Short mmCIF file of C-alpha atoms and ligand atoms in Angstrom, two decimals:
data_model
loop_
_atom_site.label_atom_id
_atom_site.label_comp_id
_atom_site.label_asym_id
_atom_site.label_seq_id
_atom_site.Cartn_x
_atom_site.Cartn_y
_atom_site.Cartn_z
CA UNK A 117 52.82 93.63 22.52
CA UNK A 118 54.79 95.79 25.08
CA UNK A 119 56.76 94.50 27.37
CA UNK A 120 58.52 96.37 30.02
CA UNK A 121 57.95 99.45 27.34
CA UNK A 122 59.78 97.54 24.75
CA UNK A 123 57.45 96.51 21.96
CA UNK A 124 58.35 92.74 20.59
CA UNK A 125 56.90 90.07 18.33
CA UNK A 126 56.33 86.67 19.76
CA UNK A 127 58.83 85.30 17.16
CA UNK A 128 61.32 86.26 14.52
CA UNK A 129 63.97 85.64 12.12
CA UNK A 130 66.71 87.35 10.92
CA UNK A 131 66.27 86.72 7.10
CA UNK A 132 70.31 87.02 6.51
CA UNK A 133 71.55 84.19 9.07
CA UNK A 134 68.03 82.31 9.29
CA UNK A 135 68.01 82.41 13.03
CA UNK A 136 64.95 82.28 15.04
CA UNK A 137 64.40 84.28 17.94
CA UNK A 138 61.23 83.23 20.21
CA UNK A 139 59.55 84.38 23.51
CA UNK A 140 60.61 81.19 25.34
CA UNK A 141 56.94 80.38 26.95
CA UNK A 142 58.33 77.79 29.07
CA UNK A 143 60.11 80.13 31.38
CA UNK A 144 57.17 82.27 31.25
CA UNK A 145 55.87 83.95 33.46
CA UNK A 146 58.42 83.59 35.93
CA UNK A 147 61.22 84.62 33.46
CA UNK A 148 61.34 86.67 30.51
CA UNK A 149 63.91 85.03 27.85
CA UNK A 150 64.44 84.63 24.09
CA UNK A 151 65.60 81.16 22.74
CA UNK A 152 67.62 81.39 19.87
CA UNK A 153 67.21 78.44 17.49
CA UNK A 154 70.07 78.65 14.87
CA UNK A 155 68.49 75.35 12.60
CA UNK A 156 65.73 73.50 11.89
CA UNK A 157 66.59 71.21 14.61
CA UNK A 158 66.70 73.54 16.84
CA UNK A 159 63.19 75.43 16.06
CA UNK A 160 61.78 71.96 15.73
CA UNK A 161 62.65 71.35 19.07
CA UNK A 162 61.42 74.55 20.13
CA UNK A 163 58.01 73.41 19.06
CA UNK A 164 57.97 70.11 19.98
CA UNK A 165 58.82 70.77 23.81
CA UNK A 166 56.25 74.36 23.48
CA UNK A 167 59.12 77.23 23.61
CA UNK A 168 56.98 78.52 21.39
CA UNK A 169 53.43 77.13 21.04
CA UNK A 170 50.03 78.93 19.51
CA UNK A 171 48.68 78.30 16.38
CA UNK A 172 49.70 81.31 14.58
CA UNK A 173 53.31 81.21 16.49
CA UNK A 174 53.42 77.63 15.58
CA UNK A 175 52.85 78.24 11.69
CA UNK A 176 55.70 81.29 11.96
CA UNK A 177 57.81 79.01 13.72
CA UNK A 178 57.11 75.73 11.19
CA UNK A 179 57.52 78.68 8.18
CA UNK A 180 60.90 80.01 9.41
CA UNK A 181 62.40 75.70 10.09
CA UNK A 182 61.61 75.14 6.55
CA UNK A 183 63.83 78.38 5.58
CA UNK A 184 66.26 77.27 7.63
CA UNK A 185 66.24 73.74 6.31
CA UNK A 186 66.63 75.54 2.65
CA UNK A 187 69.99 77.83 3.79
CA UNK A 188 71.34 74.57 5.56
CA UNK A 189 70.63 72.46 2.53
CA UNK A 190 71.89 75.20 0.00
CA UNK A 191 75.20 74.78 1.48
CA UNK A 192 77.45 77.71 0.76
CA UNK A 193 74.98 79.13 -1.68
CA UNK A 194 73.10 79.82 0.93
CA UNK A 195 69.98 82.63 -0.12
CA UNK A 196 71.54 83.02 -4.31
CA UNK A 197 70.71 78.99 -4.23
CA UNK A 198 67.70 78.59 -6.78
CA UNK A 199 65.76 75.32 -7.80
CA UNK A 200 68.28 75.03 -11.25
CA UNK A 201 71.03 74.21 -9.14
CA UNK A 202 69.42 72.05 -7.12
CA UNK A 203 70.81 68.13 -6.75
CA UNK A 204 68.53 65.71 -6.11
CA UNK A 205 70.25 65.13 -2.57
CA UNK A 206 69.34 68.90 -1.63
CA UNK A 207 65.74 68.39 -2.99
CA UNK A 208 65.79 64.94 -0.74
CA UNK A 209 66.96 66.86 2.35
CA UNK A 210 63.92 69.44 1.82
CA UNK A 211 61.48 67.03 2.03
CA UNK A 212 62.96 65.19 4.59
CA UNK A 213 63.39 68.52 6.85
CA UNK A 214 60.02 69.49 5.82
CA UNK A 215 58.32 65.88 7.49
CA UNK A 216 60.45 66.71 10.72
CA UNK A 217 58.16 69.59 11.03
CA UNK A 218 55.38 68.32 10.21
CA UNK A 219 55.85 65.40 12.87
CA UNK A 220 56.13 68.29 15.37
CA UNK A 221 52.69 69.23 16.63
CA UNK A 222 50.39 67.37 14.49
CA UNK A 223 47.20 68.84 15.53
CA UNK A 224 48.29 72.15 14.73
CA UNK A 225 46.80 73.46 11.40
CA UNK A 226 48.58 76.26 10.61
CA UNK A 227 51.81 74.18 11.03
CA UNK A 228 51.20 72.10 8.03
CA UNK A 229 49.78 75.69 5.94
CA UNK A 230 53.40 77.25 6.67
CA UNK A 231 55.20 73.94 5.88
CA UNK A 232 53.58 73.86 2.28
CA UNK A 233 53.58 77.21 1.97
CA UNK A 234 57.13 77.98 2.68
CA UNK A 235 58.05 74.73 0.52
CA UNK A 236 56.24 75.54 -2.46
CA UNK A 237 58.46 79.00 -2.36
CA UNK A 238 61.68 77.11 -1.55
CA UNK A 239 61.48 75.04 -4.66
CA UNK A 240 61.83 78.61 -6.55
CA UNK A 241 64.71 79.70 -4.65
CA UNK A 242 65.82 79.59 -1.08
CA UNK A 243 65.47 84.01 -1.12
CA UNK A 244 61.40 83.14 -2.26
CA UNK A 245 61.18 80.93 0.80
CA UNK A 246 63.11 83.81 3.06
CA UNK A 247 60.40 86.03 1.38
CA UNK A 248 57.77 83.81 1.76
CA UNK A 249 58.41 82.85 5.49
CA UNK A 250 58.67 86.67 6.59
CA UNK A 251 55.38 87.09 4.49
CA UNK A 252 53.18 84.49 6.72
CA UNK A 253 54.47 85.92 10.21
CA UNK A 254 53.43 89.94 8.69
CA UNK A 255 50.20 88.36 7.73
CA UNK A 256 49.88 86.84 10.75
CA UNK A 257 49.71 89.74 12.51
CA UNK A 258 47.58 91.55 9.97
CA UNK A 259 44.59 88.68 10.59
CA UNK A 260 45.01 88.70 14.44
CA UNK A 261 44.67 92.81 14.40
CA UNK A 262 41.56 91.85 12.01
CA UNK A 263 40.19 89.44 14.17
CA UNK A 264 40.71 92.08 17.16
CA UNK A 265 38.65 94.78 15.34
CA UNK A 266 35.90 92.09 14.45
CA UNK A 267 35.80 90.84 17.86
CA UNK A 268 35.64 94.07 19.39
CA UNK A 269 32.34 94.68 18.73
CA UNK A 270 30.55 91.83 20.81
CA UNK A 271 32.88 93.20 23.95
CA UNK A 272 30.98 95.43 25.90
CA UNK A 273 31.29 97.72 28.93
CA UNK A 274 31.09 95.37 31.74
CA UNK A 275 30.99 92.28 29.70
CA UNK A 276 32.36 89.49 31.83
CA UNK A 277 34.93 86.87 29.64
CA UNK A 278 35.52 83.10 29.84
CA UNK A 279 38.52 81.75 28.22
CA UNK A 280 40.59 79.22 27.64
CA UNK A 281 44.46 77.90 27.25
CA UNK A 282 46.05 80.79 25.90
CA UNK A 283 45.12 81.79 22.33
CA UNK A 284 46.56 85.38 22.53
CA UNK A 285 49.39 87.41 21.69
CA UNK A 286 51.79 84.36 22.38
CA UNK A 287 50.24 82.28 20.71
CA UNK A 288 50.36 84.33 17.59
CA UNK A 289 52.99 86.79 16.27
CA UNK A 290 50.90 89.40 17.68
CA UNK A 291 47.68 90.84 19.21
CA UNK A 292 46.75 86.28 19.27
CA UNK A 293 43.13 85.17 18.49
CA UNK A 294 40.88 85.18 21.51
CA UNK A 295 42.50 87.90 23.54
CA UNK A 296 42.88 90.15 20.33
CA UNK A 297 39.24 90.84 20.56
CA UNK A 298 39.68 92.34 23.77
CA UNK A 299 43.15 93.87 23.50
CA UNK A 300 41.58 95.94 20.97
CA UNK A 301 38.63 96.75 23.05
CA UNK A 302 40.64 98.07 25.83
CA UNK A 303 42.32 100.29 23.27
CA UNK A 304 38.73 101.50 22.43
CA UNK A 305 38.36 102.08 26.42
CA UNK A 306 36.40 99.47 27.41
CA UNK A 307 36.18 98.19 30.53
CA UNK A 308 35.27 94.87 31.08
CA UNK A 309 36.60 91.22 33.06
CA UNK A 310 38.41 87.93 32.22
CA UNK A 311 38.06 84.49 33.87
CA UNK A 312 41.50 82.72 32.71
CA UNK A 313 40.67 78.93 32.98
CA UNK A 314 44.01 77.26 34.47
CA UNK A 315 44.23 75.06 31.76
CA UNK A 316 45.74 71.78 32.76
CA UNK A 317 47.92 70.00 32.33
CA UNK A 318 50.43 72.58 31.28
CA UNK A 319 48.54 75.83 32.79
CA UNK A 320 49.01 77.80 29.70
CA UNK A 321 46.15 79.74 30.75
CA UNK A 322 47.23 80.36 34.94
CA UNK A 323 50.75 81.12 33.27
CA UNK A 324 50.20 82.64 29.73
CA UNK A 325 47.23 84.55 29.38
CA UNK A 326 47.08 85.66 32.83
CA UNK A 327 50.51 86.82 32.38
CA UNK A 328 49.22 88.50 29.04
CA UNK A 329 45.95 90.11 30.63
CA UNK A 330 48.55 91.62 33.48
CA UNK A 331 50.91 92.57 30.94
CA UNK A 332 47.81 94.30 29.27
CA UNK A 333 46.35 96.16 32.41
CA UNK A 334 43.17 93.85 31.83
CA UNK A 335 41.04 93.11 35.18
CA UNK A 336 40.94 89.02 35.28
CA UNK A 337 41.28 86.14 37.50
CA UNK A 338 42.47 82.45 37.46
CA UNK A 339 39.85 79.56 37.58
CA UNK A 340 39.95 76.14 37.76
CA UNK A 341 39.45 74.07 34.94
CA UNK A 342 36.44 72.64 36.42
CA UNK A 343 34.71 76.08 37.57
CA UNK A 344 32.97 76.66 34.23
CA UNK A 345 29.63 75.27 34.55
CA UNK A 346 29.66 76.90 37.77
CA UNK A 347 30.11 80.38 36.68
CA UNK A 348 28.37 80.27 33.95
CA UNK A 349 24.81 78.93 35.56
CA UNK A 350 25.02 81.59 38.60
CA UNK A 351 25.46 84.10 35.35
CA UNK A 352 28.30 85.26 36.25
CA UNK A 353 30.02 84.99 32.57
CA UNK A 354 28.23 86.79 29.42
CA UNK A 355 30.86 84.70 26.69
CA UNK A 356 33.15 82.14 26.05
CA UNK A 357 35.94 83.27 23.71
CA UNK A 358 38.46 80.67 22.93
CA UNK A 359 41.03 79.76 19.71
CA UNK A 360 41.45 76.71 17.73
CA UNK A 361 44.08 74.61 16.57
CA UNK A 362 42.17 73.11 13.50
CA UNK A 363 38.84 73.45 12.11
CA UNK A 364 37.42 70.75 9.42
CA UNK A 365 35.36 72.56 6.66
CA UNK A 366 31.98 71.55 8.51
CA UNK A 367 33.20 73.99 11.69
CA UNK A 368 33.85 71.01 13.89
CA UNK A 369 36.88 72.36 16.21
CA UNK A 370 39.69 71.07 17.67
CA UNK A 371 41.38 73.10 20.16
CA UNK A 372 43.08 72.67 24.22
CA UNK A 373 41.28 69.95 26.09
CA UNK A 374 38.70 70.92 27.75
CA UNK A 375 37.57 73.75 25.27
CA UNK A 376 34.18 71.23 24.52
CA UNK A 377 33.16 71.13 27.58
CA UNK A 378 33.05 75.02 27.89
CA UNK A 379 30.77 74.87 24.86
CA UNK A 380 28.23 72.29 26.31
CA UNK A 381 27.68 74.30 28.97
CA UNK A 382 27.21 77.80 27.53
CA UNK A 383 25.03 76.00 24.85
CA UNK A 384 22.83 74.67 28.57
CA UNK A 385 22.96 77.64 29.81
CA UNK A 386 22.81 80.28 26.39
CA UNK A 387 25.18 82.50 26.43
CA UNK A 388 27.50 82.34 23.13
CA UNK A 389 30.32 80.46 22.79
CA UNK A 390 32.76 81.95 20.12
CA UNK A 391 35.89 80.51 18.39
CA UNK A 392 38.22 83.36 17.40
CA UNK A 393 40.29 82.05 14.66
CA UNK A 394 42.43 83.08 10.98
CA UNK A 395 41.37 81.45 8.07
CA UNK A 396 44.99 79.97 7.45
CA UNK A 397 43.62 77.37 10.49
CA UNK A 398 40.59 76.42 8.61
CA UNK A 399 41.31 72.86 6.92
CA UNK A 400 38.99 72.79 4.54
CA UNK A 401 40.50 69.38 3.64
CA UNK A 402 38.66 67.59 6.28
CA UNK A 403 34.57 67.05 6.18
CA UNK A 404 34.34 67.11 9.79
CA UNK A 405 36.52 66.59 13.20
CA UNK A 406 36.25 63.14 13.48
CA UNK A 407 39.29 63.14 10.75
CA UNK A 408 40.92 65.86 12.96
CA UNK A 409 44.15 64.24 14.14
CA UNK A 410 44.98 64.51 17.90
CA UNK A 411 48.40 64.57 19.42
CA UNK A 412 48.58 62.66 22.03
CA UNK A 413 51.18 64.02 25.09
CA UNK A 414 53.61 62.71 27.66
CA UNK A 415 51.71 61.54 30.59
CA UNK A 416 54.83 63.52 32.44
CA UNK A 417 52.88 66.55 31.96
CA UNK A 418 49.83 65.40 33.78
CA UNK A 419 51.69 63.55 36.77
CA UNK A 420 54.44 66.20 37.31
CA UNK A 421 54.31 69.80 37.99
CA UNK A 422 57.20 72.80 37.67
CA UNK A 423 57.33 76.28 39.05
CA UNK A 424 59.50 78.21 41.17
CA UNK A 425 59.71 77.34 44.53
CA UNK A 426 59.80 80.04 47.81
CA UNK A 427 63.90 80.82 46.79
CA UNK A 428 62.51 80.95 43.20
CA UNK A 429 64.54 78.23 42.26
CA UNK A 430 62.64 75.61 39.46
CA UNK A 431 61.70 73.04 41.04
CA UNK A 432 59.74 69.38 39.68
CA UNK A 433 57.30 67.77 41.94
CA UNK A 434 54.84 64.43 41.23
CA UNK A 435 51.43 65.77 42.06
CA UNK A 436 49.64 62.30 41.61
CA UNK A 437 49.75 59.00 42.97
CA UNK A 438 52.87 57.00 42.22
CA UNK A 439 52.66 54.03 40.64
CA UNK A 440 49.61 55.37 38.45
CA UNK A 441 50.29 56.27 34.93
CA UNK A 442 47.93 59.09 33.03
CA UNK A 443 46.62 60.18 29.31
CA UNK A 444 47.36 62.94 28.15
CA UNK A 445 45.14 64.12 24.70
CA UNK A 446 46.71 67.65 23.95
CA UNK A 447 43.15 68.66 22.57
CA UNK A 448 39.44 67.60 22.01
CA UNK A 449 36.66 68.46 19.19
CA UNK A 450 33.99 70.91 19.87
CA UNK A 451 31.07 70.11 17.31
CA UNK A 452 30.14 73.45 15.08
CA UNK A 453 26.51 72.66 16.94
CA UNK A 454 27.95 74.57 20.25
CA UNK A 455 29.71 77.32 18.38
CA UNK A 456 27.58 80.28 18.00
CA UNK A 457 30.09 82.37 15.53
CA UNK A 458 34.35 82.11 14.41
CA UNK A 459 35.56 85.53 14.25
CA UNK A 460 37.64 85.81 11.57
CA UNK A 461 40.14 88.14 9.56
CA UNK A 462 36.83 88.63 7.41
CA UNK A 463 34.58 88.81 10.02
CA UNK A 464 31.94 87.23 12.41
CA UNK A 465 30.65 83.73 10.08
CA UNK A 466 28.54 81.58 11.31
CA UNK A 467 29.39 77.63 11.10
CA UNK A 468 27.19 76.90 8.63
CA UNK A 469 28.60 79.56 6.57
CA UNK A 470 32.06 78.75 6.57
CA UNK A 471 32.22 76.93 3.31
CA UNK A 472 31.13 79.37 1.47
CA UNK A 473 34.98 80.46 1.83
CA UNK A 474 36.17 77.35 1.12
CA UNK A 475 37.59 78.75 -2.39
CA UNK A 476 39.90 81.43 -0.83
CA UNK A 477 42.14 79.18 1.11
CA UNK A 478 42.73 76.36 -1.33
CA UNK A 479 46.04 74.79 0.23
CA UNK A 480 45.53 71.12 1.44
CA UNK A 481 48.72 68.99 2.58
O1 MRU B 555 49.23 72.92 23.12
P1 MRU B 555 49.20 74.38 22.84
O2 MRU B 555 49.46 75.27 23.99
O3 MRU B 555 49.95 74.76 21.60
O4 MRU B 555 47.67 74.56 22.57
C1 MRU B 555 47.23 75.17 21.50
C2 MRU B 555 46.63 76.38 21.93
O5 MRU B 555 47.33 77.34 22.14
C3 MRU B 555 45.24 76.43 22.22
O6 MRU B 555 44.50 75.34 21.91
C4 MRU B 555 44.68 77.76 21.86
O7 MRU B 555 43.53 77.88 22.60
C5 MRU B 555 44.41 77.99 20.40
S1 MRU B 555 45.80 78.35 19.45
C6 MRU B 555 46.24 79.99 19.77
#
């Protein structure tokens, strides 16, 4: 995506130092900044406390710790290291770095596929992981753009969008999941309107994708979480579009809380509910979502809010009553039931068709 003219990935690394550059979404949108994450550590914590967050930017981000984990574990060999001179300390210090990740964001599917990935290359040399890592974040992009030109087609003049979170351009390399869809029918001059849900606790949808949509030129507002089955049943939405974090091979899918709530109600009231989505998030693993593990959040997030204040200085306030503490599941299941299609790299599938691509995305972890 453009921004201010200048066109940028959401994340990136420079394969001869291993550092990671990211759109830092946590000063979004008041500030436009790229964190620099020089080790794993670093791009670890990057995850962990959502500098960058997103399935797809997640697996780049997971992809490019576990090459930096290889160059800080090859010691001065650095990229020439290969798996012959590997000591069994080194090879202990992969897998070690390689559970940090993991422990990151464990909901997050396309983590763990970038992890093994990325690991599986490592263990040939530490230049096949560099390779390998750079590989995942161009094919990232490649599936969103796919996904976009898929998606396109159920966008129509004057169609009027629900979404939810933010599952577009930042959360992805590029172009994202849900919003690619309609970034690519606005290139195909379309005209058409977006209802951002808010997205609490952490807003990514009042923050992200409405600052995404402006970015973009596309007409949208903000709504509250809780406006949904209000919209919808004075028909004033056509679809729901949303992401996903993990799907179990049955089409069950997790993504942000509240995403299953969207789907009951455009399943009451019949319009479709869609879950735009790569294959690489597919875990084909799992039978269903019940086995879908769900990270669980600081209850900070709920019980405190940030933004700018009228000096624009960042500013912390408690928005709920003190003494009380709060839960904070980061996101819920959506049973394949609700979902009327997943627009994929491959195309528009319906749930009940998914497994018949079970054999092109082997990878379990
Ligand atoms: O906790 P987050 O912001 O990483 O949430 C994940 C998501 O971005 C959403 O669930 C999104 O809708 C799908 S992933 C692009």
């Amino acid at each position: 995506m453009k921004v201010s003219g200048k066109h940028y990935r959401t994340i990136w690394m420079d394969s001869e130092t291993g550092e990671v550059s990211m759109i830092d979404q946590n000063a979004l949108p008041f500030a436009f900044e790229v964190f620099k994450a020089k080790n794993y550590q670093d791009t670890c914590h990057a995850i962990r406390t959502m500098i960058t967050r997103g399935a797809g930017a997640i697996g780049a981000a997971a992809g490019f710790a576990m090459v930096q984990a290889f160059l800080e574990g090859a010691k001065g060999e650095g990229r020439r290291a290969k798996a012959d001179d590997y000591t069994s300390e080194q090879l202990y210090f992969f897998n070690q770095a390689r559970k940090e990740i993991e422990a990151t964001r464990p909901t997050a599917r396309n983590l763990f596929y970038a992890t093994e990935r990325v690991f599986s290359a490592g263990l040939i040399s530490v230049e096949n992981a560099v390779r390998e890592a750079q590989l995942l974040a161009d094919q990232n992009i490649t599936d969103a753009k796919l996904i976009g030109e898929h998606g396109s087609k159920i966008v129509q003049n004057g169609s009027r969008i629900l979404t939810h979170c933010n599952a577009g351009w930042l959360g992805f390399v590029d172009y994202g999941s849900a919003l690619a869809p309609l970034y690519i029918a606005k290139e195909q001059g379309k005209e058409f309107f977006v209802y951002a849900d808010e997205t609490r606790p952490r807003n990514q949808g009042a923050r992200l994708t409405a600052w995404e949509l402006q970015n973009g030129g596309i007409p949208h507002k903000i709504v509250p979480d809780n406006a949904g089955a209000y919209l919808v049943s004075k028909g004033m939405v056509d679809f729901v579009i949303v992401g996903a974090d993990r799907i179990a091979a049955n089409g069950d899918t997790a993504n942000k809380i509240g995403t299953f709530e969207k789907a009951i109600v455009a399943k009451e009231f019949g319009i479709p509910f869609y879950v735009a989505v790569p294959f690489s998030t597919i875990d084909f693993s799992l039978m269903d979502g019940s086995q879908i593990p769900i990270e669980e959040r600081s209850e900070d997030e709920v019980l405190y809010y940030s933004g700018p204040d009228s000096e624009g200085v960042m500013r912390t306030i408690r928005m709920a009553s003190p003494g009380s503490n709060a839960l904070n599941p980061a996101f819920d299941v959506t049973p394949a039931k609700f979902i009327t299609g997943f627009i994929t790299e491959k195309g528009i599938i319906k749930p009940d068709e998914l497994d018949k691509f079970s054999a092109d995305k082997p990878l379990k972890h």
